GROMACS .gro file of C-alpha atoms in nm:
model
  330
    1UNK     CA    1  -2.654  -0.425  -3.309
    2UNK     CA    2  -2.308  -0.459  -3.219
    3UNK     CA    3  -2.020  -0.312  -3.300
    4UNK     CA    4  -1.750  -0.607  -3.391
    5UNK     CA    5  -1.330  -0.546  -3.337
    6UNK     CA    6  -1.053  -0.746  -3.358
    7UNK     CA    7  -1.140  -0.999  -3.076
    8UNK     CA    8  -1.444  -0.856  -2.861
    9UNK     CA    9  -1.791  -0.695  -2.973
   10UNK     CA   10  -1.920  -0.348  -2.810
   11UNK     CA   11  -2.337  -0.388  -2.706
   12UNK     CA   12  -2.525  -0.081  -2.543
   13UNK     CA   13  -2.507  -0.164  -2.169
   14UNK     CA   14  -2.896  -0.244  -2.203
   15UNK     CA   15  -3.036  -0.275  -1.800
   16UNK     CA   16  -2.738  -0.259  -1.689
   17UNK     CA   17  -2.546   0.022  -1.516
   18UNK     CA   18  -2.313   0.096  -1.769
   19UNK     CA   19  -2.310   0.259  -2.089
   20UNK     CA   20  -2.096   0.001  -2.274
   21UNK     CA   21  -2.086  -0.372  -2.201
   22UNK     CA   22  -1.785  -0.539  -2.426
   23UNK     CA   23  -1.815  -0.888  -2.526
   24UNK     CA   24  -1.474  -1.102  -2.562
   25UNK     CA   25  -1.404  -1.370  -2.799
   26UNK     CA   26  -1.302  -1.720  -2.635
   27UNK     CA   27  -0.927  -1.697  -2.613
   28UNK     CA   28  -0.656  -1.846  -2.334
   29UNK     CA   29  -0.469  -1.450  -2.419
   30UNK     CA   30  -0.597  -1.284  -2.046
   31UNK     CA   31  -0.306  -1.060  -2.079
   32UNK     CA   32  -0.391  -0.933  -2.444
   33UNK     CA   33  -0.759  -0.942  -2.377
   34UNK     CA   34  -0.731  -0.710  -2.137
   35UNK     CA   35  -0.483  -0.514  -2.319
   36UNK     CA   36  -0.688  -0.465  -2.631
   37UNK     CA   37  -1.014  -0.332  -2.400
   38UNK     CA   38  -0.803  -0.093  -2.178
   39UNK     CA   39  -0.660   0.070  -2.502
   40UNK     CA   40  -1.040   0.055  -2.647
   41UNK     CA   41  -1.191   0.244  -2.336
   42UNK     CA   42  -0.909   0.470  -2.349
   43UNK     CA   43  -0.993   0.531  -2.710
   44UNK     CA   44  -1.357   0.586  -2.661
   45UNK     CA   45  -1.230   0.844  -2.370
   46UNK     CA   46  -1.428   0.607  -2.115
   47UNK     CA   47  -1.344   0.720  -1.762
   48UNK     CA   48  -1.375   0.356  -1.572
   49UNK     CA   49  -1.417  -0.058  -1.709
   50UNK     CA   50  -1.467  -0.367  -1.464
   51UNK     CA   51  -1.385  -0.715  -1.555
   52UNK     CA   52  -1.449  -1.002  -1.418
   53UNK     CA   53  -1.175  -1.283  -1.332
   54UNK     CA   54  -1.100  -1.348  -1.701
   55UNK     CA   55  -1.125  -1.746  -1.766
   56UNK     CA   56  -1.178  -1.877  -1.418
   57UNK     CA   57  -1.524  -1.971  -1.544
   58UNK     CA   58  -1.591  -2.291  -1.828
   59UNK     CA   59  -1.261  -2.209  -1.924
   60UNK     CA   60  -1.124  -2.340  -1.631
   61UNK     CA   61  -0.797  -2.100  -1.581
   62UNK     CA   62  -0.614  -2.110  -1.270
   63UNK     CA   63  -0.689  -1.799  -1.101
   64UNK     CA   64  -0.329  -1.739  -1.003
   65UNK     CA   65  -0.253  -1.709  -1.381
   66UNK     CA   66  -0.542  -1.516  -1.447
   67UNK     CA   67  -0.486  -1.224  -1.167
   68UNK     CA   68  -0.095  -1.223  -1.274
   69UNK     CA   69  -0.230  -1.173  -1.661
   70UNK     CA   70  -0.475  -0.913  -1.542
   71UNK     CA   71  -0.267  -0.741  -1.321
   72UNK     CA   72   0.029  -0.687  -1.626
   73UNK     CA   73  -0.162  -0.550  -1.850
   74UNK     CA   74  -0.320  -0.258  -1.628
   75UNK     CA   75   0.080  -0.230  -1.508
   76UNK     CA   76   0.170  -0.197  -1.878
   77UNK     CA   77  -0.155   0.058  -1.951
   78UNK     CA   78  -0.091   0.254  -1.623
   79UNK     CA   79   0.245   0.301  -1.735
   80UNK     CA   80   0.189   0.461  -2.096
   81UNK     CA   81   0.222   0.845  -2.111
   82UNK     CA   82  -0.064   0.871  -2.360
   83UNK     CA   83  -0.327   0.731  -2.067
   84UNK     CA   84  -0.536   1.014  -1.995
   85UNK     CA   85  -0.949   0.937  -2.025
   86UNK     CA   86  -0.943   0.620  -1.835
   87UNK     CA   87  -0.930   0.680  -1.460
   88UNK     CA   88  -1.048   0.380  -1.253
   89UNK     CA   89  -1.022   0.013  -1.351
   90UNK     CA   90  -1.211  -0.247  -1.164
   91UNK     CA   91  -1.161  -0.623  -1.098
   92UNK     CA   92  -1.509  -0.804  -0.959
   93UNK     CA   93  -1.425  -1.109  -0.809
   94UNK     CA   94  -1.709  -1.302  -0.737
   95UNK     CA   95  -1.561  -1.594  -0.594
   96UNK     CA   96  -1.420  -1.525  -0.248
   97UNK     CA   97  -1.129  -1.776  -0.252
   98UNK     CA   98  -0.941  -1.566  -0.576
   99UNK     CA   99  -0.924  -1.278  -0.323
  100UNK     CA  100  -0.586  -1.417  -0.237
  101UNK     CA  101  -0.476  -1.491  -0.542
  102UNK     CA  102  -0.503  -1.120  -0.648
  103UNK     CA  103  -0.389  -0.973  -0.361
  104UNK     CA  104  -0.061  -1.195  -0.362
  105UNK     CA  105   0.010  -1.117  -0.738
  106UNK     CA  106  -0.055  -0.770  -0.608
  107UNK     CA  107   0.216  -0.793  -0.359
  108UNK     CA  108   0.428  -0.956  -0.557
  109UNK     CA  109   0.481  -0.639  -0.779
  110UNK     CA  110   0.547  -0.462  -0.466
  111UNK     CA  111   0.871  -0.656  -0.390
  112UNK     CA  112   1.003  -0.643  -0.718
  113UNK     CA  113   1.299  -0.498  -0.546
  114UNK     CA  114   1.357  -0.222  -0.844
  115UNK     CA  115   1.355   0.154  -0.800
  116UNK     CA  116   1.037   0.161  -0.943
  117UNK     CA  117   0.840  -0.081  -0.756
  118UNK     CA  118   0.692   0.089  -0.515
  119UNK     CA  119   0.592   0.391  -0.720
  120UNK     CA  120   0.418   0.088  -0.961
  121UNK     CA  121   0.238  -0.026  -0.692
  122UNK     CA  122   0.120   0.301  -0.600
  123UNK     CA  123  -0.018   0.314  -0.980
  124UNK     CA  124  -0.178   0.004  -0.983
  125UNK     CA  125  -0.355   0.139  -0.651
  126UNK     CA  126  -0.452   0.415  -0.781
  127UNK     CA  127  -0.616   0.242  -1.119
  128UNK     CA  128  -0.789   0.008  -0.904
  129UNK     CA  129  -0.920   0.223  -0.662
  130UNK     CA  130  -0.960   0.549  -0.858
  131UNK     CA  131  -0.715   0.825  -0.815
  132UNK     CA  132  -0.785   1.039  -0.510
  133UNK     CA  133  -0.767   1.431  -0.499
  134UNK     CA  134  -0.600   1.562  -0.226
  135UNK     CA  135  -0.800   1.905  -0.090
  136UNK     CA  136  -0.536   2.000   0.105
  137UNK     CA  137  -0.159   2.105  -0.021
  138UNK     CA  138   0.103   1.921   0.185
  139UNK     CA  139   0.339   2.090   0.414
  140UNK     CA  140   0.689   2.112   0.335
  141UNK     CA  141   0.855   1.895   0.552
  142UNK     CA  142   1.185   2.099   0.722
  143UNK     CA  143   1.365   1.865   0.954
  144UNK     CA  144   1.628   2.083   1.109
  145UNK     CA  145   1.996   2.027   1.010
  146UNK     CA  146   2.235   1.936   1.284
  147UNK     CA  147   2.563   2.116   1.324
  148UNK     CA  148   2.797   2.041   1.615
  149UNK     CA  149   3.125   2.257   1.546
  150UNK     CA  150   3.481   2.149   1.703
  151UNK     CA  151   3.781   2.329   1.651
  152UNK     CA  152   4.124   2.219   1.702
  153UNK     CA  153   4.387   2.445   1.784
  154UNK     CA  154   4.763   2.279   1.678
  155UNK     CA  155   5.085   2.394   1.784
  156UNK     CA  156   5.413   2.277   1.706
  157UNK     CA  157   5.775   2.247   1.649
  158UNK     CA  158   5.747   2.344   1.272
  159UNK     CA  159   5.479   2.436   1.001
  160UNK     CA  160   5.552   2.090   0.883
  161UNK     CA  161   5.526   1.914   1.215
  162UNK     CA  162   5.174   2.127   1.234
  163UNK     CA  163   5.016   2.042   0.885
  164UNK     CA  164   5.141   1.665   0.956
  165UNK     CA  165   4.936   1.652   1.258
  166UNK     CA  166   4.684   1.809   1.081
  167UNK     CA  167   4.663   1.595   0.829
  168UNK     CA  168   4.655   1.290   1.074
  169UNK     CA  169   4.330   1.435   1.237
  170UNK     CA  170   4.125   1.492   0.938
  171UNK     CA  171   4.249   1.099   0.819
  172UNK     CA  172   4.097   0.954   1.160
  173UNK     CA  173   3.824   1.199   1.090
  174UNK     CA  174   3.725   1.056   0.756
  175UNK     CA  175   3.754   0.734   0.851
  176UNK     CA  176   3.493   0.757   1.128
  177UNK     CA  177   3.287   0.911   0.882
  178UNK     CA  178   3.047   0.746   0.631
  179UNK     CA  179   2.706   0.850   0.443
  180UNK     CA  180   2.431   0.663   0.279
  181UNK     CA  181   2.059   0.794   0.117
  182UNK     CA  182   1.742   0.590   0.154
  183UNK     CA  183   1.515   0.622  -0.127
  184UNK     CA  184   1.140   0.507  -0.115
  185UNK     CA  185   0.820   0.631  -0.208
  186UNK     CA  186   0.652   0.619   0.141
  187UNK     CA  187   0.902   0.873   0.278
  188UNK     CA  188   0.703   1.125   0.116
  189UNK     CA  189   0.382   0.972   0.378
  190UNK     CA  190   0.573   1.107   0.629
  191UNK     CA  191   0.362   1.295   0.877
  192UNK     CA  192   0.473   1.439   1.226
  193UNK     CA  193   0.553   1.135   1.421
  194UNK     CA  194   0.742   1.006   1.171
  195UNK     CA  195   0.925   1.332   1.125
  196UNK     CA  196   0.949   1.398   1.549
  197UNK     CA  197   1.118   1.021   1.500
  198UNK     CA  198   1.396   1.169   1.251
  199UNK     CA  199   1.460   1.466   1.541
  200UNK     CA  200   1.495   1.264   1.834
  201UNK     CA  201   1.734   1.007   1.600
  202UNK     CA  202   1.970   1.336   1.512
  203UNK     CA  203   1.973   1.433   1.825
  204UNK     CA  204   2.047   1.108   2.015
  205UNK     CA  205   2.297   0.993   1.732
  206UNK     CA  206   2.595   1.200   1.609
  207UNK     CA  207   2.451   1.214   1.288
  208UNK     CA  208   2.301   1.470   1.049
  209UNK     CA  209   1.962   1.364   0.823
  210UNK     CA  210   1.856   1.551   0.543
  211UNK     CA  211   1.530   1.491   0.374
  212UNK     CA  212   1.377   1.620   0.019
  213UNK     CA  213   1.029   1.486  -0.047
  214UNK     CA  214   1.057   1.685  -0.381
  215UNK     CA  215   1.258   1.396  -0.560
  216UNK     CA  216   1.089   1.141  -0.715
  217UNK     CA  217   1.114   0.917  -0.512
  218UNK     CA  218   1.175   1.067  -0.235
  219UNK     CA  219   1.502   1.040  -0.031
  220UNK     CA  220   1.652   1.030   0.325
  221UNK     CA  221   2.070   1.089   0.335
  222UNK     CA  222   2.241   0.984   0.641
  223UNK     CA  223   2.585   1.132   0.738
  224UNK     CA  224   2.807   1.087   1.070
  225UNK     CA  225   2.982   0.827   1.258
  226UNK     CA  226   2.971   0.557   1.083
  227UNK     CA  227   2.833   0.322   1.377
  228UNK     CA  228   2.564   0.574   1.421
  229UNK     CA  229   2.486   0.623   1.043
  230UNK     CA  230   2.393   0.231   1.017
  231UNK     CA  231   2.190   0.253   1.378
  232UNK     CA  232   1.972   0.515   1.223
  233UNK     CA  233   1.927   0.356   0.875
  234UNK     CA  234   1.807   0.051   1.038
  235UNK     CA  235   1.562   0.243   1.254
  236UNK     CA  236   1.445   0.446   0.971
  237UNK     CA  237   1.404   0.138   0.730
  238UNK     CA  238   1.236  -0.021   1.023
  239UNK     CA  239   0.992   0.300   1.045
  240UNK     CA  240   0.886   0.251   0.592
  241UNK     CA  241   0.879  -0.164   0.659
  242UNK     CA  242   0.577  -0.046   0.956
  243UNK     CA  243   0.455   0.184   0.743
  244UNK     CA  244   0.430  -0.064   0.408
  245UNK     CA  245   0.312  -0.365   0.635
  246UNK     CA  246   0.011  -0.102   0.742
  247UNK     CA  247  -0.059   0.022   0.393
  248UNK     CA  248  -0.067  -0.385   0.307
  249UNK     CA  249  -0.311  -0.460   0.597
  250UNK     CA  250  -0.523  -0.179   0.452
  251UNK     CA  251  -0.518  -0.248   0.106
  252UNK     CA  252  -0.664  -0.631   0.212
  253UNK     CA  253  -0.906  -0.529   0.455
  254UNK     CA  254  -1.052  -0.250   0.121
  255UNK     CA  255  -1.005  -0.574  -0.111
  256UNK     CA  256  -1.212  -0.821   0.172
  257UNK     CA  257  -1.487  -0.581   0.243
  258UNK     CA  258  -1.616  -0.567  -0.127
  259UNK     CA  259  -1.641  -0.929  -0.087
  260UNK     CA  260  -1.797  -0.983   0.265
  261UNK     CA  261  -1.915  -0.766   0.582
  262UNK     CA  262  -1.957  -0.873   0.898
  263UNK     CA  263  -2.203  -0.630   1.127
  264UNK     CA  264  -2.398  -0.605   1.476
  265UNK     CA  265  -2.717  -0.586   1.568
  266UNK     CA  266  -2.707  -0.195   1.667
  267UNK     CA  267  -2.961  -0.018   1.906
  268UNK     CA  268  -3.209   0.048   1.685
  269UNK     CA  269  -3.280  -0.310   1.606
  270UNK     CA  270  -3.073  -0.296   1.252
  271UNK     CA  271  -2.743  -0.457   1.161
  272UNK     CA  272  -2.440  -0.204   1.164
  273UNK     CA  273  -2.100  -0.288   0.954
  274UNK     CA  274  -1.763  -0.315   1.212
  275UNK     CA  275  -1.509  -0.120   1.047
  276UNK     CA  276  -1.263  -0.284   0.752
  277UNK     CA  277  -1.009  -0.360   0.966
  278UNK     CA  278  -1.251  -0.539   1.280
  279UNK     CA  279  -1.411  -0.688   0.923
  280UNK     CA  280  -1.080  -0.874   0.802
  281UNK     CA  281  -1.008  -0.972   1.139
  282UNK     CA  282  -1.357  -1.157   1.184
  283UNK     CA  283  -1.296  -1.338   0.796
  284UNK     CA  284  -0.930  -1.395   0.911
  285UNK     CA  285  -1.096  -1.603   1.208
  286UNK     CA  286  -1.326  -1.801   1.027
  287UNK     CA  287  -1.133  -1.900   0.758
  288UNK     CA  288  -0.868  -2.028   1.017
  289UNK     CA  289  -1.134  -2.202   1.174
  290UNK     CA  290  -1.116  -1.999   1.528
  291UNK     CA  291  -1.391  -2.053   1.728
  292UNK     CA  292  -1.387  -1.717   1.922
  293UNK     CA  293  -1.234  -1.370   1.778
  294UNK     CA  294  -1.197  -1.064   2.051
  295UNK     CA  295  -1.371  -0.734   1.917
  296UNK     CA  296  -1.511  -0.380   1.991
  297UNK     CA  297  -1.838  -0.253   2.003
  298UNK     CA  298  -1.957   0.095   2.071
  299UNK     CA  299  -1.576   0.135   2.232
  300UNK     CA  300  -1.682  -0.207   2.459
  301UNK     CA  301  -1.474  -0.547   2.454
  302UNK     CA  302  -1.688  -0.843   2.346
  303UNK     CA  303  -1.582  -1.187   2.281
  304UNK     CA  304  -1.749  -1.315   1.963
  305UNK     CA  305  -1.860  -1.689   1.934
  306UNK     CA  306  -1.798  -1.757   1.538
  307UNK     CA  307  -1.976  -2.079   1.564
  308UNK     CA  308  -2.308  -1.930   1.689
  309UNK     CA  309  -2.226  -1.592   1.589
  310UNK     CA  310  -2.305  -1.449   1.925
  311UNK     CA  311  -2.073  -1.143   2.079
  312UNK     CA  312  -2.062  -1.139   2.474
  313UNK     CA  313  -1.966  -0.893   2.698
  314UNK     CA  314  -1.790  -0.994   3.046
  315UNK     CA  315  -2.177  -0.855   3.198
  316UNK     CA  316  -2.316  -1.121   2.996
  317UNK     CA  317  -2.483  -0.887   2.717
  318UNK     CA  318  -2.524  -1.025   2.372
  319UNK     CA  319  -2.555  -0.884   2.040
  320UNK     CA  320  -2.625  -1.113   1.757
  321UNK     CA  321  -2.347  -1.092   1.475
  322UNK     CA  322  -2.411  -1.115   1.121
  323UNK     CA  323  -2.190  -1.238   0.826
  324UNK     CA  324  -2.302  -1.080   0.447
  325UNK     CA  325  -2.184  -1.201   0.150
  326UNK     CA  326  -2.207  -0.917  -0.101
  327UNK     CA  327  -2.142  -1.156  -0.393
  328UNK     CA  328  -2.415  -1.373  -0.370
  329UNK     CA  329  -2.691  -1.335  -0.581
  330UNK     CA  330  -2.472  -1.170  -0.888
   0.00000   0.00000   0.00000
């Protein structure tokens, strides 16, 4: 028998692989729905819960609603302090045209344009994915500080006529001079060419950078001549919007391939999955109707026919090419 809340009924998971399956009334609520079993699990102490795409079924909810409805409520649940049992939240999508919908409802919490945007994003991530423990402790990162000393030596008339010209130096000075501080979450990504980037900038610019990835988030400050100051925080905003545009590109291709994979016939007469990015690229392809897609095999260019799903090589090899729904069937 089950046990009956407020709005859903709790069943032993039965054949299934799950301990727990948790039935929900019929109600047009996605948002509280979900709400009400995130709280439950966490309750219970349950360490993960997949849903479905609540309502996209006879109840005939537009999916866009549905994934922004969805996607609140774990923002809302990730952010309470009192969330500690429940670890990783899933989202099966069985229908490979919502895959969008979630992703862009995804994105669009990522350019909120709030301070906290991007460390919500990283949240959601995390929940959706499971949170990841890092084995190794991360460097310090120690960018060295740029000094370049000048010293003026002013003679004059007077102690008067001296401290006015001194004072007319440091006023150009300061007005040459200017300072701003980038703050964003992926500056503490930073790894060696990023950081070698920072170097060569200080020492092509006259400029001084400072970082401290031990603020949360992390922060860049920028002081010099002011022409130089603005040169560099372009470049370095330029460096996060390359580094956010490939942490994008991966979080689709993860989303796509536990939808579809596309493989090769391999050597040994059994089909091999391309990698998740090759994957996307092939999906990409066919959903914009391309009739040919350039790849990689075994480190080897082939040109792959998506229309007879044939990959050539220019020595006129073939391997056959296979497209795998991993949704069908469920």
């Amino acid at each position: 028998a089950g046990q009956h809340q407020s709005g859903f009924i709790t069943t032993q998971g039965g054949n299934l692989s799950c301990s727990k399956i948790i039935h929900l009334l019929s109600n047009n609520d996605v948002k509280g729905q979900v709400s009400k079993v995130l709280n439950e699990c966490e309750q219970r102490m349950y360490k993960s819960v997949a849903f479905p795409a609540i309502g996209t079924g006879q109840a005939g909810q537009s999916p866009a609603k549905v994934a922004d409805e969805m996607l609140d409520a774990i923002v809302e649940f990730a952010g309470k302090k009192s969330a500690q049992h429940l670890q990783t939240i899933k989202i099966v999508i069985f229908q490979t045209n919502m895959l969008k919908d979630f992703y862009e409802s995804m994105k669009k919490r990522e350019n909120l344009g709030s301070p906290t945007a991007d460390s919500w994003f990283s949240m959601l991530k995390s929940f959706l994915w499971g949170k990841k423990q890092s084995t190794e402790k991360k460097k310090p990162v120690i960018l060295e500080k740029k000094v370049n000393l000048v010293t003026f030596q002013i003679c004059g008339e007077s102690q008067d006529n001296v401290e006015a010209a001194e004072s007319w130096i440091k006023d150009l000075i300061l007005k040459e001079q200017s300072e701003t501080t980038i703050s964003n979450e992926l500056i503490g990504s930073f790894d060696e060419r990023q950081i070698a980037a920072l170097a060569d900038l200080q020492r092509r610019k006259h400029v001084t950078i400072q970082l401290d990835n031990k603020l949360s988030p992390p922060v860049i400050n920028i002081s010099g001549i002011s022409r130089d100051v603005w040169f560099v925080l372009v470049e370095i905003q330029t460096m996060i919007q390359k580094m956010k545009d490939a942490e994008e590109e991966q979080l689709k291709a993860e989303l796509l391939s536990s939808l579809v994979e596309w493989r090769y016939l391999g050597s040994n007469d059994t089909f091999v999955a391309f990698d998740k990015q090759t994957n996307m690229q092939l999906e990409d392809a066919k959903l914009a109707k391309k009739p040919y897609l350039n790849v990689k095999i075994n480190k080897k260019n082939y040109k792959v026919d998506l229309n007879t799903l044939q990959a050539h090589d220019n020595q006129g090899k073939t391997i056959t090419i296979q497209r795998v729904s991993k949704t069908e069937g469920e």
